[in-house]
XYZ file of C-alpha atoms in Angstrom:
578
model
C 2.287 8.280 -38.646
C -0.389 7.520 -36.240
C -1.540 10.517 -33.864
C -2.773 8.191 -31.313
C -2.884 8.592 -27.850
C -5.248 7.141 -24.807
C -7.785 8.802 -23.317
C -10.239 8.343 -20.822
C -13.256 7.308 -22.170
C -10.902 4.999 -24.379
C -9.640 3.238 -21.823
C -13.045 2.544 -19.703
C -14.621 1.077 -23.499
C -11.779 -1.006 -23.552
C -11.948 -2.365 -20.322
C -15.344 -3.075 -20.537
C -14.795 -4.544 -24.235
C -11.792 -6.876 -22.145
C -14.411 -7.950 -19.697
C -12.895 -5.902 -16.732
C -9.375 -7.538 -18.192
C -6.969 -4.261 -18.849
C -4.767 -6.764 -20.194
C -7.189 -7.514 -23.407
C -7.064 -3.624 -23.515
C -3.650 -3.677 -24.070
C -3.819 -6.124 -26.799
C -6.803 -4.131 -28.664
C -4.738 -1.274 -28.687
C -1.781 -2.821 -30.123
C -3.962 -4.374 -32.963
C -5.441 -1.502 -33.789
C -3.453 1.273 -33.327
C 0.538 -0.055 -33.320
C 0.788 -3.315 -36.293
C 0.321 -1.034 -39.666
C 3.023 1.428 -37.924
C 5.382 -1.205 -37.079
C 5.241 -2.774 -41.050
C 5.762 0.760 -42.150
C 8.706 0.859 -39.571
C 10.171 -1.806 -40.701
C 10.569 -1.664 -44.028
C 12.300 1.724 -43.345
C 14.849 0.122 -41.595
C 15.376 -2.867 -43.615
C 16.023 -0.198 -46.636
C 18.563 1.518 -44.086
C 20.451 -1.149 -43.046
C 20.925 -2.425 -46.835
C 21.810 0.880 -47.930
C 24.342 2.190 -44.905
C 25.155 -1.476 -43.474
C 27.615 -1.816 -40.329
C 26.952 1.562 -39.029
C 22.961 1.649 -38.451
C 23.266 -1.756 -36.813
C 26.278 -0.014 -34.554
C 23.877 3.150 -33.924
C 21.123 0.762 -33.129
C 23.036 -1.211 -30.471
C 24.670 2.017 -29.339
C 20.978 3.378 -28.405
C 19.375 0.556 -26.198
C 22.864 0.938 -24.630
C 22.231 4.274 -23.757
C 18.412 3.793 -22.855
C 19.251 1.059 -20.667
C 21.724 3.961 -18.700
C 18.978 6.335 -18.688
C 16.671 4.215 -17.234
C 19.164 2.799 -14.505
C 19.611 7.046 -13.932
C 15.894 7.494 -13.499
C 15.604 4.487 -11.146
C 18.262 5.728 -8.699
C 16.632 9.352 -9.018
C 13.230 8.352 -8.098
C 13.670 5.511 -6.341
C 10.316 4.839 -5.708
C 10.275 2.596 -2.874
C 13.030 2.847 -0.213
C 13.241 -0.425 0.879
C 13.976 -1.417 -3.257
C 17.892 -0.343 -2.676
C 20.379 -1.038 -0.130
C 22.266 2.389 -0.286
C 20.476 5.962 1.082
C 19.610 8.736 -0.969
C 22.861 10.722 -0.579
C 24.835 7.357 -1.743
C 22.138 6.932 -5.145
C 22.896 10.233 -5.825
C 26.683 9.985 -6.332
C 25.924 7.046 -8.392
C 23.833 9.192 -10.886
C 26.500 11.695 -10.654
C 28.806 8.842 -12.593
C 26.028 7.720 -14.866
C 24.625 11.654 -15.712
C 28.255 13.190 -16.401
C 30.011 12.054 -19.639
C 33.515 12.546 -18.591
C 32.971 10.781 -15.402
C 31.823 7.712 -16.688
C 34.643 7.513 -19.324
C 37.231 7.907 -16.931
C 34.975 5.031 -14.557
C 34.549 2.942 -17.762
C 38.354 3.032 -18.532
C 39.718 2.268 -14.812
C 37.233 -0.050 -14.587
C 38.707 -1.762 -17.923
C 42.400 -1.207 -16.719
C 41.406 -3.442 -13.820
C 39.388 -6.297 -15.450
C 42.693 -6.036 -17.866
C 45.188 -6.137 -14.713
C 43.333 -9.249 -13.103
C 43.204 -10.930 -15.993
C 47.194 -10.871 -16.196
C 47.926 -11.625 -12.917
C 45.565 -14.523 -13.237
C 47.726 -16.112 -15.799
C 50.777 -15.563 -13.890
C 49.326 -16.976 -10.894
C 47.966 -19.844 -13.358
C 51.497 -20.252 -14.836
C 53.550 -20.862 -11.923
C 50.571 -22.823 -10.419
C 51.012 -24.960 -13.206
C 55.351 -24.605 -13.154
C 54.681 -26.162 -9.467
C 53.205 -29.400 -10.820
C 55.441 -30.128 -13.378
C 57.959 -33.084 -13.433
C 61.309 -32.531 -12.428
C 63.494 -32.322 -15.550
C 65.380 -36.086 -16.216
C 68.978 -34.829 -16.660
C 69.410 -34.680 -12.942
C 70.373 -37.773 -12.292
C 71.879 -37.315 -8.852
C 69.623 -38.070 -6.495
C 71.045 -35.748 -3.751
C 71.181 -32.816 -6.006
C 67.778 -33.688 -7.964
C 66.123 -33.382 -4.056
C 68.240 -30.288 -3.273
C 67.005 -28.937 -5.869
C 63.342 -30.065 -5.381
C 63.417 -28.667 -1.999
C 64.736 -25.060 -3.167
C 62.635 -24.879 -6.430
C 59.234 -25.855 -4.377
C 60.277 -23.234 -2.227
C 60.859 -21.008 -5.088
C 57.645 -21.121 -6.387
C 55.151 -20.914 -3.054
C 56.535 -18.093 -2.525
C 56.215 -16.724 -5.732
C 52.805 -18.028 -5.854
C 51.882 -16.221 -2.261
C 53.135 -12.975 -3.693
C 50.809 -13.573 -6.823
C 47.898 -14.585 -4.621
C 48.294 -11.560 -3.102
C 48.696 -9.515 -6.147
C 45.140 -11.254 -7.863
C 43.323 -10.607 -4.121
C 44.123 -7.020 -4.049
C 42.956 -6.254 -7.500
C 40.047 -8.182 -7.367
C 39.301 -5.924 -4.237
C 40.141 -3.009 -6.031
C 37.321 -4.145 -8.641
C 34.850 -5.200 -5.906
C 35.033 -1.632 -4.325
C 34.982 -0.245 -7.829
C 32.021 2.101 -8.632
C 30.598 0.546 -11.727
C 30.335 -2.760 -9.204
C 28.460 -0.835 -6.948
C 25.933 0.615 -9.783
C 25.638 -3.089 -10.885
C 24.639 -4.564 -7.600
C 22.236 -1.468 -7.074
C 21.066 -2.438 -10.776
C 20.028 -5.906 -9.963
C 18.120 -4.838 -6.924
C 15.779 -2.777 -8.975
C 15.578 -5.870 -11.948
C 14.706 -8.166 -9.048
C 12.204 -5.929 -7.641
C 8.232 -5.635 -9.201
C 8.456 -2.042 -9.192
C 7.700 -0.170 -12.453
C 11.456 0.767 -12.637
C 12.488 -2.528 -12.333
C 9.845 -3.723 -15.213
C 11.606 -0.999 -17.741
C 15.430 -2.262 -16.494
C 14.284 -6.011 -17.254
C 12.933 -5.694 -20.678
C 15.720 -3.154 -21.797
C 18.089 -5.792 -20.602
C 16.528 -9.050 -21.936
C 16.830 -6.776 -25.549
C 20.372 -6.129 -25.209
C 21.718 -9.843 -23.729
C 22.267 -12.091 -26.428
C 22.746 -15.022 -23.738
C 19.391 -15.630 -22.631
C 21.319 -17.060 -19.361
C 22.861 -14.166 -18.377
C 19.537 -12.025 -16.418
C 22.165 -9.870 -14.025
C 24.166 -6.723 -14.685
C 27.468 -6.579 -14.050
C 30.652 -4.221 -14.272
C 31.779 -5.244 -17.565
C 28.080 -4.601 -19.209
C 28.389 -1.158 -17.224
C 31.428 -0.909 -19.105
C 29.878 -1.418 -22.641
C 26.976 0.502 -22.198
C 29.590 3.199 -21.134
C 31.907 3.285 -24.298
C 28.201 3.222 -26.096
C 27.078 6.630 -24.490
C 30.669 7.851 -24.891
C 31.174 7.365 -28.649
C 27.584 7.962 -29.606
C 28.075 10.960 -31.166
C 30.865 9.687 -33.314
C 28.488 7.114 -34.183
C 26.067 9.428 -35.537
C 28.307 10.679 -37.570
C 28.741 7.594 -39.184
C 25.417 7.173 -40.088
C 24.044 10.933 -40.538
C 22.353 13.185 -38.404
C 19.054 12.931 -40.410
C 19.330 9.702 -41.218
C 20.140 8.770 -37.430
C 17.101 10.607 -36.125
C 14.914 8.294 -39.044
C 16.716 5.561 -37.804
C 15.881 5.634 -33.780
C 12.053 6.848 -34.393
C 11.568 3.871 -37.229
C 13.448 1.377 -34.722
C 11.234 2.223 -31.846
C 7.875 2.036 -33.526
C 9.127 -1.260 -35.017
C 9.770 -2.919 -31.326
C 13.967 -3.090 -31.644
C 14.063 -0.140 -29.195
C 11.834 0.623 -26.284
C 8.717 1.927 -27.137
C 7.503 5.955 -25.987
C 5.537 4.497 -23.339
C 2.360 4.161 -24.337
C 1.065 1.879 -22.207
C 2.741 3.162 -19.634
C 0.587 6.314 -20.381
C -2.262 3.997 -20.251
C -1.454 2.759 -17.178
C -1.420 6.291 -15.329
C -4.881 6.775 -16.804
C -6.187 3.931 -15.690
C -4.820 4.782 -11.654
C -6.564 8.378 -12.079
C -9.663 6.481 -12.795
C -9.200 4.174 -10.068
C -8.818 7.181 -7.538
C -12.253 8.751 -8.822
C -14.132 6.034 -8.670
C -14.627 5.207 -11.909
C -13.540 1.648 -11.742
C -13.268 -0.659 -8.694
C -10.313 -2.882 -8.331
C -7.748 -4.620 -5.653
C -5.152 -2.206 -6.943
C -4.617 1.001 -4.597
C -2.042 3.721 -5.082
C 1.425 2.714 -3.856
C 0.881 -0.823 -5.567
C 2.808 -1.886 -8.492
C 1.926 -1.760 -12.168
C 2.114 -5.423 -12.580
C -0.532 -6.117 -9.812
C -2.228 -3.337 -11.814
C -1.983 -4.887 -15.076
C -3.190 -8.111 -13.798
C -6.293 -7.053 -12.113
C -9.663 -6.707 -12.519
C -12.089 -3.725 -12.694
C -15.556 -3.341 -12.578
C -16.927 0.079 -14.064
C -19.332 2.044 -12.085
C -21.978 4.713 -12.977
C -18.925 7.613 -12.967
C -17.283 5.002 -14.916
C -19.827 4.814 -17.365
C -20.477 8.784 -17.757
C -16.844 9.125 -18.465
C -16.846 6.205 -21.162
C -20.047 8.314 -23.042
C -18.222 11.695 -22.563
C -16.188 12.927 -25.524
C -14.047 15.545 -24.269
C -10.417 16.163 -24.663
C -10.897 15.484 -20.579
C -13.667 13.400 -20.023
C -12.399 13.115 -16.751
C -12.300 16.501 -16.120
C -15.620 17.358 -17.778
C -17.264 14.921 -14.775
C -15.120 16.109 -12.069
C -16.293 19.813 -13.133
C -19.878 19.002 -12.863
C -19.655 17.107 -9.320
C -20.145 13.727 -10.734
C -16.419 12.150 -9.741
C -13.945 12.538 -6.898
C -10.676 11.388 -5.095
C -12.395 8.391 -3.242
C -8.586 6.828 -2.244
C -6.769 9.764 -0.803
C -4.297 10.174 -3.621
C -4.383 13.722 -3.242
C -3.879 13.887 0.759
C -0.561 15.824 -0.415
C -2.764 18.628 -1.552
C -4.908 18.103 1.486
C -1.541 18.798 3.598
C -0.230 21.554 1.547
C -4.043 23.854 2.064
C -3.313 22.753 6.021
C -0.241 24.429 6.265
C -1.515 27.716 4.257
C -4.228 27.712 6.727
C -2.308 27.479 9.433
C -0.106 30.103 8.375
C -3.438 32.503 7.297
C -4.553 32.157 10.917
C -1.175 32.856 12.151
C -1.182 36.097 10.261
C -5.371 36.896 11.713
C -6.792 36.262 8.133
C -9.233 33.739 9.545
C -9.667 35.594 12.532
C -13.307 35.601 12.408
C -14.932 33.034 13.971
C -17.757 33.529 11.969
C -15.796 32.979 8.895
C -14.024 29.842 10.201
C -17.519 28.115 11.733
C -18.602 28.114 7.839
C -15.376 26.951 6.479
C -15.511 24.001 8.814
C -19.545 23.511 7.821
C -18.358 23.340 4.062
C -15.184 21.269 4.381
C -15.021 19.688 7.438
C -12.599 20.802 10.111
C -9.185 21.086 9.275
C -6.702 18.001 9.202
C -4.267 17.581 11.927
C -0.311 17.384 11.219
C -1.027 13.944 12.301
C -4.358 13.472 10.216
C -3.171 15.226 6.853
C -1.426 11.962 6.167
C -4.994 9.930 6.798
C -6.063 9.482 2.906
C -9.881 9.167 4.934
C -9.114 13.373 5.691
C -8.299 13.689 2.019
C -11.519 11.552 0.938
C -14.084 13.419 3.161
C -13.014 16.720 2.268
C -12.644 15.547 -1.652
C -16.193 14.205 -1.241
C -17.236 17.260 0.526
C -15.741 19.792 -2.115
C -17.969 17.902 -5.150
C -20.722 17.952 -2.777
C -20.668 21.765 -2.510
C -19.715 21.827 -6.601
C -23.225 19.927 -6.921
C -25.362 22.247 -4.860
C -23.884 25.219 -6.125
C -24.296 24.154 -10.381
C -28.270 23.044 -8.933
C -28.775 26.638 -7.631
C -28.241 27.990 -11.124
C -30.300 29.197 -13.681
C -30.350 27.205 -17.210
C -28.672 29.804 -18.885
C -26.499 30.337 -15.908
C -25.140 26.392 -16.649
C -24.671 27.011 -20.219
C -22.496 30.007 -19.598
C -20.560 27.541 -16.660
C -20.089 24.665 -19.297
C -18.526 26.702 -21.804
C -15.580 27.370 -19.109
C -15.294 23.389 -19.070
C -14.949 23.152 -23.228
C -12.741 25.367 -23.969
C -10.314 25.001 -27.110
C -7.541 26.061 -25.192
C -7.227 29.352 -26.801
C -7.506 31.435 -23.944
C -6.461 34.985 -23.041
C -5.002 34.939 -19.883
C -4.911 38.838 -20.238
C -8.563 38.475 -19.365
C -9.450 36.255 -16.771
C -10.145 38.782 -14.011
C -12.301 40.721 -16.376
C -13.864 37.865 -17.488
C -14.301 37.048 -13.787
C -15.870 39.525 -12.578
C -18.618 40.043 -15.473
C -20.141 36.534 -13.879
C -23.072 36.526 -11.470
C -22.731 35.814 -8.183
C -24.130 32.579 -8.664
C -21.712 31.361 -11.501
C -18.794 33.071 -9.653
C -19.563 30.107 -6.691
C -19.092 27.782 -8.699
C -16.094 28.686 -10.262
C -14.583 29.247 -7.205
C -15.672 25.399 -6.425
C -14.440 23.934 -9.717
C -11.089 25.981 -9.263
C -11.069 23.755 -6.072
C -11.741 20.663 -7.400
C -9.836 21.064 -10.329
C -6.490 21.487 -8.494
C -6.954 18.288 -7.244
C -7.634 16.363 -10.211
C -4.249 17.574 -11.380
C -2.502 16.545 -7.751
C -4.099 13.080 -8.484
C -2.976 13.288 -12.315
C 0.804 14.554 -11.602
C 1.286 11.644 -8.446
C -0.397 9.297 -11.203
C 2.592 10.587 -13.771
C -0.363 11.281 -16.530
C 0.966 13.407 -19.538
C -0.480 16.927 -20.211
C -1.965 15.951 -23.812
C -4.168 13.221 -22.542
C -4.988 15.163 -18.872
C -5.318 18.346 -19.957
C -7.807 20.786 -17.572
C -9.437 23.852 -18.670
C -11.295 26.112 -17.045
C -11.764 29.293 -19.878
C -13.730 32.110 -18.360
C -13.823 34.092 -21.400
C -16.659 32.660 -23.350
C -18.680 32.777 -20.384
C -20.484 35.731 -20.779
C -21.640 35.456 -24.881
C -22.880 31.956 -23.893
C -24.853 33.008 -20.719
C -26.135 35.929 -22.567
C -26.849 34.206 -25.545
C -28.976 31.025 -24.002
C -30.857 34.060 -22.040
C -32.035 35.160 -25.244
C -30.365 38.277 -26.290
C -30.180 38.542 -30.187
C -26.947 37.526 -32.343
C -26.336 41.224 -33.096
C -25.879 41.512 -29.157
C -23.717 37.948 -29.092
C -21.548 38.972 -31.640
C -20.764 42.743 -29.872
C -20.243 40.976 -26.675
C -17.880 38.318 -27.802
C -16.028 40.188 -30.399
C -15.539 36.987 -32.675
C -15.929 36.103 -36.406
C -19.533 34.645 -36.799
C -18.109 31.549 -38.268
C -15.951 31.320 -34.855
C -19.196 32.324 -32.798
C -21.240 29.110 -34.217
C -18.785 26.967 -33.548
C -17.872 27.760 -30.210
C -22.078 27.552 -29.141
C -22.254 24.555 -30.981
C -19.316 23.162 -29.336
C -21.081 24.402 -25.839
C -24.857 23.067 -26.664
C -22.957 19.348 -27.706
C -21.793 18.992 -24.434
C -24.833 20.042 -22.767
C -26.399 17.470 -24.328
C -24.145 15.120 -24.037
C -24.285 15.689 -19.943
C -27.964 15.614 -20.669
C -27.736 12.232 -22.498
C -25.985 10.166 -19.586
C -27.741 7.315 -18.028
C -30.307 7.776 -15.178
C -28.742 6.242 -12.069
C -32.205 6.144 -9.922
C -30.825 4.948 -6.663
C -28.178 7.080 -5.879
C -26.768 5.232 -2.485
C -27.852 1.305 -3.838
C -23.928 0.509 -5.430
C -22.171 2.502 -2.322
C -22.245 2.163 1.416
C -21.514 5.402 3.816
C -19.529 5.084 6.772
C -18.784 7.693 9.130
C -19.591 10.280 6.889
C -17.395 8.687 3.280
C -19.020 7.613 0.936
C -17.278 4.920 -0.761
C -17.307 5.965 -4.453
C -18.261 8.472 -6.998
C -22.063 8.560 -7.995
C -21.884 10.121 -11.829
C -23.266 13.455 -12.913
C -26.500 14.351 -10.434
C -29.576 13.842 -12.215
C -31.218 17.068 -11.542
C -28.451 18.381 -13.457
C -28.971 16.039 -16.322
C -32.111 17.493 -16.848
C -30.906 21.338 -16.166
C -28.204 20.721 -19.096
C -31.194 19.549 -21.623
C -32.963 22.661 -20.902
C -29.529 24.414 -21.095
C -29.170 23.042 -24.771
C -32.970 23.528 -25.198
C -32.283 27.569 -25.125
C -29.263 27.867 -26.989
C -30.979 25.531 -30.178
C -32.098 28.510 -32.056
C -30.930 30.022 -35.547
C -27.951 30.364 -36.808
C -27.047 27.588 -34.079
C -30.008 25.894 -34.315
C -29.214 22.062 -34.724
C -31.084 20.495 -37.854
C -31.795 17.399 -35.977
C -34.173 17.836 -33.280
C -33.031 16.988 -29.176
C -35.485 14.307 -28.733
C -36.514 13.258 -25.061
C -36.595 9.450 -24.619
C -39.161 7.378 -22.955
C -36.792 6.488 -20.366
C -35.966 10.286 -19.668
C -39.883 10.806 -18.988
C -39.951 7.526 -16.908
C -36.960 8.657 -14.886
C -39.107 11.896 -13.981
C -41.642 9.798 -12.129
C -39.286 8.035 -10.646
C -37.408 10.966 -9.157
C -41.309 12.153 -7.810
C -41.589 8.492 -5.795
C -38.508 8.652 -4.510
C -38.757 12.539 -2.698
């Protein structure tokens, strides 16, 4: 099966392939990524369902049932915008109780039943003698004093028979109005009639279970047959075959007759991560919907475009690290509100107490946010802004070898020994130890921005691996591959690999496009800039020279690092503009 699964740099080609369109995005990936899956899929059911029959199309049935609950669970859990339900917290949360617990539900599902069942047989009573009232009076009375007599009595007879009914019908239809699975309904179509992301998942799980294309709203009795879905799906299983039922659901779900992993949805999250850095410029801003998301445009700018030519498990990440991209929205004022209160609480217990030490903390980050102004994503922006500011100055003050030794921490293969970090720590100069105390910084709030974004950990993964500092420092300083191989106790094989690895993405920071006017595509007011410029270009050139020193045998590349014309140009240009 396919391995695919968006990325960064994926998603800004795209979008520029779409025209700024994330929509034609969507489609692209679906070509070329979902059709030969879903073919494959489906001739592994078709093969099922000839071979087992009733029972697959039973287990099939049984699990949009039981995604559609899930779903309706996760709504009530997160509910993501208070206004989208009528009920409070506490009263959501009783709801999921039902829905979560499997004896709950049965014993919901079958009093619910037992009414639906009781109304439905007081009805016809009520119908019955409704219809008794209206009938003719039987002909053999032919006395007309005794045929009115007993007109008069029988009449009598039956309103009151039918007021008892009436009564009978109003209180159990009551009794079902108050019932829980009512309630969960009504909450249900509240979050199908909102826009909200939630609501988006409860429609189209819905629209694949109706069969009535007229029926759009959720009531009791559906509540009811998802229920006894959930409840027996075990048995159902059985039916079928554990093996054969796990087959079944995977093959079903690639083919489009269950929801899909989310995907897109995946895609989605990326895409808001790259809005909040800058990377692309659209209407959408956090707190909107995914539909106003899906239907906007975006225009890609120069941090944009670095990220797109980056080809990193976290291209994201791999700008962010080297100052080029930061939270321009305020997504992560949370984080911004969270350091507030530890700083509040250091200078409660005097570990600020110099004022020395607190005049430079303000000089680097601005002053502290208010409890008022924490919740002001400006704050969070300025102090995001300032953070890859001082991330910038810091990587310019180093040394080319100095970088190289910093990039490997970025480009890691996520085989770290955690054992070592200190150690590894504190055999950095004072110089690369700045920075990593910056890029620790900035790093915790790309992941903020990532988690409120809801971005998975294989496509937002962050390193920051200490531990091959050191060889790669030492090595593009010059020392000999005896020495690299005693200082980084590694296989030689391993060794080439991991400075090749380092020396590609020097050059690949050192291959990004010159952006000559910094401040032309973004406008500063009271002290924000609006937007993230792209890697700086004095550290474009510091990461060719980086790769420049490490090129040497055994890691010496074949093909030589050839300057362009427009890399020399730039140089001039950089000379007019101090």
């Amino acid at each position: 099966t396919s391995q695919f699964s968006p990325s960064y740099p994926l998603l800004v080609n795209l979008i520029s392939r779409g025209n700024g369109k994330v929509d034609v995005a969507r489609q692209l990936v679906g070509k070329s990524f979902a059709m030969w899956e879903r073919n494959l899929a489906e001739s592994k059911v078709s093969s099922m369902l000839t071979r087992i029959g009733e029972p697959v199309s039973e287990l099939l049935t049984a699990t949009k049932h039981q995604q559609f609950i899930e779903s309706l669970i996760t709504a009530f859990r997160t509910n993501e915008d208070n206004s989208i339900a009528c009920l409070n917290e506490k009263k959501l949360s009783k709801l999921v109780n039902v829905l979560d617990d499997r004896k709950v539900l049965k014993a919901a599902s079958k009093s619910y039943v037992a009414l639906v069942q009781r109304l439905d047989a007081e009805s016809k009573t009520l119908q019955h003698l409704q219809d008794e009232q209206t009938d003719t009076i039987p002909s053999l009375l032919s006395d007309e004093d005794a045929l009115v007599s007993f007109t008069a009595e029988n009449e009598s007879y039956l309103e009151q028979q039918i007021e008892v009914q009436l009564e009978r019908v109003s209180s159990v239809e009551s009794e079902i109005n108050f019932h829980v699975f009512t309630t969960i309904a009504a909450q249900g179509n509240i979050f199908m009639e909102s826009s909200s992301p939630a609501g988006d998942v409860l429609r189209a799980l819905f629209a694949e279970i109706q069969t009535d294309p007229v029926q759009t709203r959720l009531s009791g009795k559906d509540l009811s047959t998802f229920a006894k879905s959930v409840i027996t799906m075990k048995k159902t299983k059985r039916n079928v075959g554990p093996s054969q039922s796990f087959e079944l659901i995977q093959e079903a779900k690639k083919k489009g007759l269950l929801m899909s992993d989310g995907t897109w949805k995946d895609m989605l999250a990326l895409i808001k991560v790259l809005v909040c850095y800058g990377c692309l410029e659209s209407e959408w801003k956090p707190g909107d919907t995914d539909k106003l998301l899906e239907s906007s445009s975006f225009s890609i700018t120069t941090a944009g475009q670095h990220v797109g030519m980056l080809s990193f498990e976290n291209s994201l990440w791999g700008l962010v690290s080297m100052g080029g991209a930061h939270d321009v929205v305020g997504a992560s004022s949370r984080l911004d509100e969270f350091r507030l209160r530890m700083e509040e609480f250091d200078r409660d217990i005097g570990v600020l107490e110099d004022e020395n030490e607190n005049e430079m903390h303000d000089i680097l980050f601005g002053p502290p946010p208010t409890a008022e102004t924490s919740q002001n994503q400006k704050s969070s922006v300025t102090r995001a802004q300032n953070e890859a500011k001082i991330l910038t100055t810091r990587l310019k003050g180093l040394e080319a070898h100095e970088l190289a030794g910093y990039v490997s921490c970025i480009v890691s293969d996520g085989r770290r020994e955690t054992s070592r970090i200190v150690e590894s720590f504190e055999r950095l100069n004072d110089g690369q130890k700045e920075v990593v105390q910056s890029a620790l910084e900035v790093s915790e709030r790309l992941l903020e921005v990532q988690k409120e974004c809801g971005t998975k950990d294989s496509s937002s993964n962050v390193e920051l691996d200490l531990s091959t500092a050191e060889v790669v420092t030492a090595w593009a300083s010059g020392c000999s591959w005896s020495d690299a191989l005693k200082i980084s106790g590694s296989a030689p094989g391993d060794l080439v690999r991991m400075l090749g690895r380092v020396m590609d993405a020097l050059r690949q920071f050192g291959k990004l496009p010159y952006n000559p006017v910094r401040s032309s595509s973004f406008e500063e007011k009271e002290g924000v800039l609006n937007g993230s410029f792209g890697l700086d270009n004095d550290l474009r050139r510091l990461c060719r020279e980086a790769a420049s020193c490490m090129n040497r045998y055994p890691v010496k590349d074949p093909l030589p690092f050839e300057t362009d014309d427009s890399e020399i140009e730039e140089e001039f240009q950089d000379d007019e503009e101090i």
